[in-house]
XYZ file of N, CA and C in Angstrom:
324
model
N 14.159 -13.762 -15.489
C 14.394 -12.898 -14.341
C 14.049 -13.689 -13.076
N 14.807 -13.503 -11.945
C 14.381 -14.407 -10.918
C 13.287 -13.580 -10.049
N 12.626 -14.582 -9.071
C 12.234 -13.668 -7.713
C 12.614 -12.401 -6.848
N 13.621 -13.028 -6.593
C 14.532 -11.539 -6.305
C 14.664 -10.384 -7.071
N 15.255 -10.453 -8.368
C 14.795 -9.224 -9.511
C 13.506 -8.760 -9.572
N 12.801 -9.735 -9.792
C 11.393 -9.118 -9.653
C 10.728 -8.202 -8.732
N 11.563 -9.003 -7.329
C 10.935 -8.386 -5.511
C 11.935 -6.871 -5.514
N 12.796 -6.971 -6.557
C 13.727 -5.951 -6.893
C 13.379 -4.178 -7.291
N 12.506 -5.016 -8.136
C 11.312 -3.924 -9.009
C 10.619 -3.482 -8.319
N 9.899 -4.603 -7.735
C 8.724 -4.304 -6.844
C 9.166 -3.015 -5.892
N 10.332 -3.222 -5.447
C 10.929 -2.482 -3.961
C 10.875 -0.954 -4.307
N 10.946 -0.984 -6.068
C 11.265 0.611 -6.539
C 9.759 1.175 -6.848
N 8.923 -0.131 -7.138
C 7.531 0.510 -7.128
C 6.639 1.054 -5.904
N 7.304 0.324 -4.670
C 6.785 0.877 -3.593
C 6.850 2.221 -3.169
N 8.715 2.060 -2.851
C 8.810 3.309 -2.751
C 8.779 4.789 -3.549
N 8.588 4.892 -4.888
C 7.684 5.643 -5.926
C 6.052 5.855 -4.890
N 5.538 4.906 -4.511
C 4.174 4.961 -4.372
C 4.480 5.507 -2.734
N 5.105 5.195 -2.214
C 5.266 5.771 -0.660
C 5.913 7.357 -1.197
N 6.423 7.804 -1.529
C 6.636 9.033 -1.934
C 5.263 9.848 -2.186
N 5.269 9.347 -3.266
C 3.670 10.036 -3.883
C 2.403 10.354 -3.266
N 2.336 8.999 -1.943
C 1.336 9.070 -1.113
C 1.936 10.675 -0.022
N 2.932 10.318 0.763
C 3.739 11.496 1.748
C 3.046 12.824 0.686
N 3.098 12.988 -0.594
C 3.523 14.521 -1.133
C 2.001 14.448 -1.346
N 0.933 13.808 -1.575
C -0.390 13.969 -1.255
C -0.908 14.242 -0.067
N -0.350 13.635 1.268
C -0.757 13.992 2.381
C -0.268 15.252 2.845
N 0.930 15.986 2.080
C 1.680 17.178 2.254
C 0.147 18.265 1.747
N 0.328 18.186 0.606
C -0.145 19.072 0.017
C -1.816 18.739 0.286
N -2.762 17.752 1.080
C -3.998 18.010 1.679
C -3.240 18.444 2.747
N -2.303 18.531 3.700
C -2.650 19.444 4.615
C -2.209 20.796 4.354
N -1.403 21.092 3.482
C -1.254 22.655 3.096
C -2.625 23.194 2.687
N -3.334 22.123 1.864
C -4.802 22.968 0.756
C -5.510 23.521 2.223
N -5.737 22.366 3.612
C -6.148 22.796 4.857
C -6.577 23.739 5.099
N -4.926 24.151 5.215
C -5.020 24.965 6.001
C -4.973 27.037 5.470
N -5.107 26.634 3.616
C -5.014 27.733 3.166
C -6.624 28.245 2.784
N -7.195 27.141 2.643
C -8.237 27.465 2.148
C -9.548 26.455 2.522
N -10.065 26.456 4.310
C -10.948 25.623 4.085
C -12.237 25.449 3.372
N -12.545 24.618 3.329
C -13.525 24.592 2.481
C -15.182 24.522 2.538
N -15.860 23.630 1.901
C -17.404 23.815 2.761
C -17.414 22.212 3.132
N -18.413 22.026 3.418
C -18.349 20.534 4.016
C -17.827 19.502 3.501
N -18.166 19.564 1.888
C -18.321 18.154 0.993
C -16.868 18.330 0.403
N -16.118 19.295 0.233
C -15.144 19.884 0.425
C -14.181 18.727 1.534
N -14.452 19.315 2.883
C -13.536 18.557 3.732
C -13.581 17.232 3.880
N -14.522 16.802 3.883
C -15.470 15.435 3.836
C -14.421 14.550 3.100
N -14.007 15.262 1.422
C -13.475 14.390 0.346
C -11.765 14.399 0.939
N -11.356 15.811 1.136
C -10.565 15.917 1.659
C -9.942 15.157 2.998
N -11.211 15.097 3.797
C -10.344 13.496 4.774
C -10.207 11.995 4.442
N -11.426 11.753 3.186
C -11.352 10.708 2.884
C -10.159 10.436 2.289
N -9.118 11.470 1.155
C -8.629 10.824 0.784
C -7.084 10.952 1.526
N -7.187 11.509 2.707
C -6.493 11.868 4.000
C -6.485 10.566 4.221
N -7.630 9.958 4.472
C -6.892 8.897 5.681
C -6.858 7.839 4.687
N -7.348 7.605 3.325
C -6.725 6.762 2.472
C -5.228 6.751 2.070
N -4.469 7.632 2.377
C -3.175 8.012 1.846
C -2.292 7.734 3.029
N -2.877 7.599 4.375
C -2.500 7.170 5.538
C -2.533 5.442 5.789
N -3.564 5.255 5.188
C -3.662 3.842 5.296
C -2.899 2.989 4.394
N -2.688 3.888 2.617
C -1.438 3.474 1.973
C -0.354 3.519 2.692
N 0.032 4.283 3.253
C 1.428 4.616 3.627
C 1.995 3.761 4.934
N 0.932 3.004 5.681
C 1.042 2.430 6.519
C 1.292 0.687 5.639
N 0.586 0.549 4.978
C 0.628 -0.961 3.583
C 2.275 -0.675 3.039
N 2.136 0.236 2.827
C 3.624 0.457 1.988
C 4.739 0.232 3.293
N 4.835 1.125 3.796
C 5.661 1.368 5.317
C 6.129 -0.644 5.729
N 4.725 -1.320 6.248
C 4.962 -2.700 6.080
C 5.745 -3.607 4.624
N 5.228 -2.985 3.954
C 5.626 -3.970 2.809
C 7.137 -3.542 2.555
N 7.612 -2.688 3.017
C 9.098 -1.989 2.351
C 9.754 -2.832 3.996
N 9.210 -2.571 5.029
C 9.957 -3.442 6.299
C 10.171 -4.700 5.881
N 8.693 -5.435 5.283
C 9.439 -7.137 5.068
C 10.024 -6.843 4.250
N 10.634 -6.421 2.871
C 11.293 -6.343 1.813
C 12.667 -6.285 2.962
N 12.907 -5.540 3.830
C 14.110 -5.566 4.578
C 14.395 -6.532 5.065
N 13.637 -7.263 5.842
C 13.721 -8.667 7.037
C 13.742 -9.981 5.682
N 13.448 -9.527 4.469
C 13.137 -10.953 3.810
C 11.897 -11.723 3.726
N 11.202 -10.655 4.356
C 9.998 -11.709 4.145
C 9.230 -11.275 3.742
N 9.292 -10.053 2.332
C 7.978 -9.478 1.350
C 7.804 -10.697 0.454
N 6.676 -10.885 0.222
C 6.078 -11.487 -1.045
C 5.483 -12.815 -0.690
N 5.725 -12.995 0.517
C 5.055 -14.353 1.543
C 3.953 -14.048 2.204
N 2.935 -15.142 1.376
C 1.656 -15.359 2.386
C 1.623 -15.121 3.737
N 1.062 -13.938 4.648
C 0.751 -14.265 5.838
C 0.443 -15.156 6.737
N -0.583 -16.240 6.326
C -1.432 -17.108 6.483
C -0.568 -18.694 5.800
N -0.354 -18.668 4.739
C 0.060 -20.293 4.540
C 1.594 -20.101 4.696
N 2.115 -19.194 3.997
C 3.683 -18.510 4.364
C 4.218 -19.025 3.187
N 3.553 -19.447 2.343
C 3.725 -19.608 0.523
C 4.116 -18.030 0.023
N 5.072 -18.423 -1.276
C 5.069 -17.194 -2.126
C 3.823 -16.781 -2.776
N 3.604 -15.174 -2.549
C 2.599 -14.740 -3.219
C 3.055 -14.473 -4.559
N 2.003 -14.744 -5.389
C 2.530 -14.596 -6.961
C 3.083 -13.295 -7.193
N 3.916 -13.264 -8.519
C 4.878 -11.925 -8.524
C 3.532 -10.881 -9.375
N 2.609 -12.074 -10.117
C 1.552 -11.328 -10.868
C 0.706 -10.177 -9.687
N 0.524 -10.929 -9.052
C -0.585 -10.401 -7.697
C 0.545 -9.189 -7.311
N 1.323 -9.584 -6.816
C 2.056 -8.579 -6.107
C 2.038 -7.280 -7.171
N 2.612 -7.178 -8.219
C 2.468 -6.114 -9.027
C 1.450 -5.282 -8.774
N 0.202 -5.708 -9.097
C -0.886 -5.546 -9.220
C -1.170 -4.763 -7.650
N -0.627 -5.384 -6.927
C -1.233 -4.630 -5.344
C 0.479 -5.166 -4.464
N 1.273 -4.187 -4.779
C 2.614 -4.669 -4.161
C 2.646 -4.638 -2.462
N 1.263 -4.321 -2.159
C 1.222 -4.455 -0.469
C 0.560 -5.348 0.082
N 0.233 -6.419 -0.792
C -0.258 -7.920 -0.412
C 0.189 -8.350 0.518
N -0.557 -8.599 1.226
C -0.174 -9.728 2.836
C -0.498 -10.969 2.066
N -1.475 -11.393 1.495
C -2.525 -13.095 1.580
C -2.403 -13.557 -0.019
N -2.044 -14.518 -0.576
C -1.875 -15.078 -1.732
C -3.437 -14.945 -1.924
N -4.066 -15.383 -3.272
C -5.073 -15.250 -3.815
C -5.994 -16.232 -3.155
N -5.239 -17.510 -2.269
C -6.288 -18.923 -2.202
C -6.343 -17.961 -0.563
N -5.108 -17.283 -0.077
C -6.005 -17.284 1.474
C -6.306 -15.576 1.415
N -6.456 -14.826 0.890
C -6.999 -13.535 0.807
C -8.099 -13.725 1.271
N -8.420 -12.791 2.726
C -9.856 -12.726 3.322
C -11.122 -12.284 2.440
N -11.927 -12.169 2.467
C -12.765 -11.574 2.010
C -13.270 -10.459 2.132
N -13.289 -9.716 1.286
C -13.498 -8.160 2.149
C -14.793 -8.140 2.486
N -14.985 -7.048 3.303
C -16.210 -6.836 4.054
C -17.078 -5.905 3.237
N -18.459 -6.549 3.292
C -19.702 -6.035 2.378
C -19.703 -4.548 2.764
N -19.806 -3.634 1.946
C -19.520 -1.926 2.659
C -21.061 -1.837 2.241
N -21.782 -1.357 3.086
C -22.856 -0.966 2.518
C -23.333 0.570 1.943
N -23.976 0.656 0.889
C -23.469 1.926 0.138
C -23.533 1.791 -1.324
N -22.304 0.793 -1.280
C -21.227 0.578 -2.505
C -21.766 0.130 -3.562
């Protein structure tokens, strides 16, 4: 299978996952507004609000370069990111050697 087939797949896994995210952010704001809740309640409820926002914004990008041609390329070196990696997280900006480091959350 080539790159392209692969970036092919990929394109149908996104948008599956950009769907899914939209009909989660649908239905936290319907639960909203039918039934608020008590704190720990809303609390979870925005967290996974603005996680589904922040997917949808990863996806949103990753489905634009898939348009322009330029999904699956390193940000940073502008190398192909592996098709393994990509699967795995199809909204990869950074191949594995220049992937930042994430930031220590404290908590966690």
């Amino acid at each position: 299978m080539s790159r392209q087939d692969e970036l092919g797949m990929l394109r149908i896994i996104l948008e599956e996952q950009y769907e899914r995210h939209s009909t989660q952010l649908a239905l936290l704001a319907r639960q909203a507004r039918q039934a608020p809740g008590d704190e720990g309640d809303l609390a979870a409820a925005s967290a996974l609000t603005a996680a589904s926002r922040r997917a949808l914004g990863d996806i949103a990008r990753a489905l634009h370069y898939l348009e322009q041609g330029r999904y699956g390329t390193c940000e940073r070196c502008h190398c192909d990111i592996p098709i393994e990696q990509l699967a795995i997280r199809p909204a990869a900006q950074f191949c594995t050697t220049c992937q930042p480091e994430a930031p220590h959350l404290s908590g966690s």
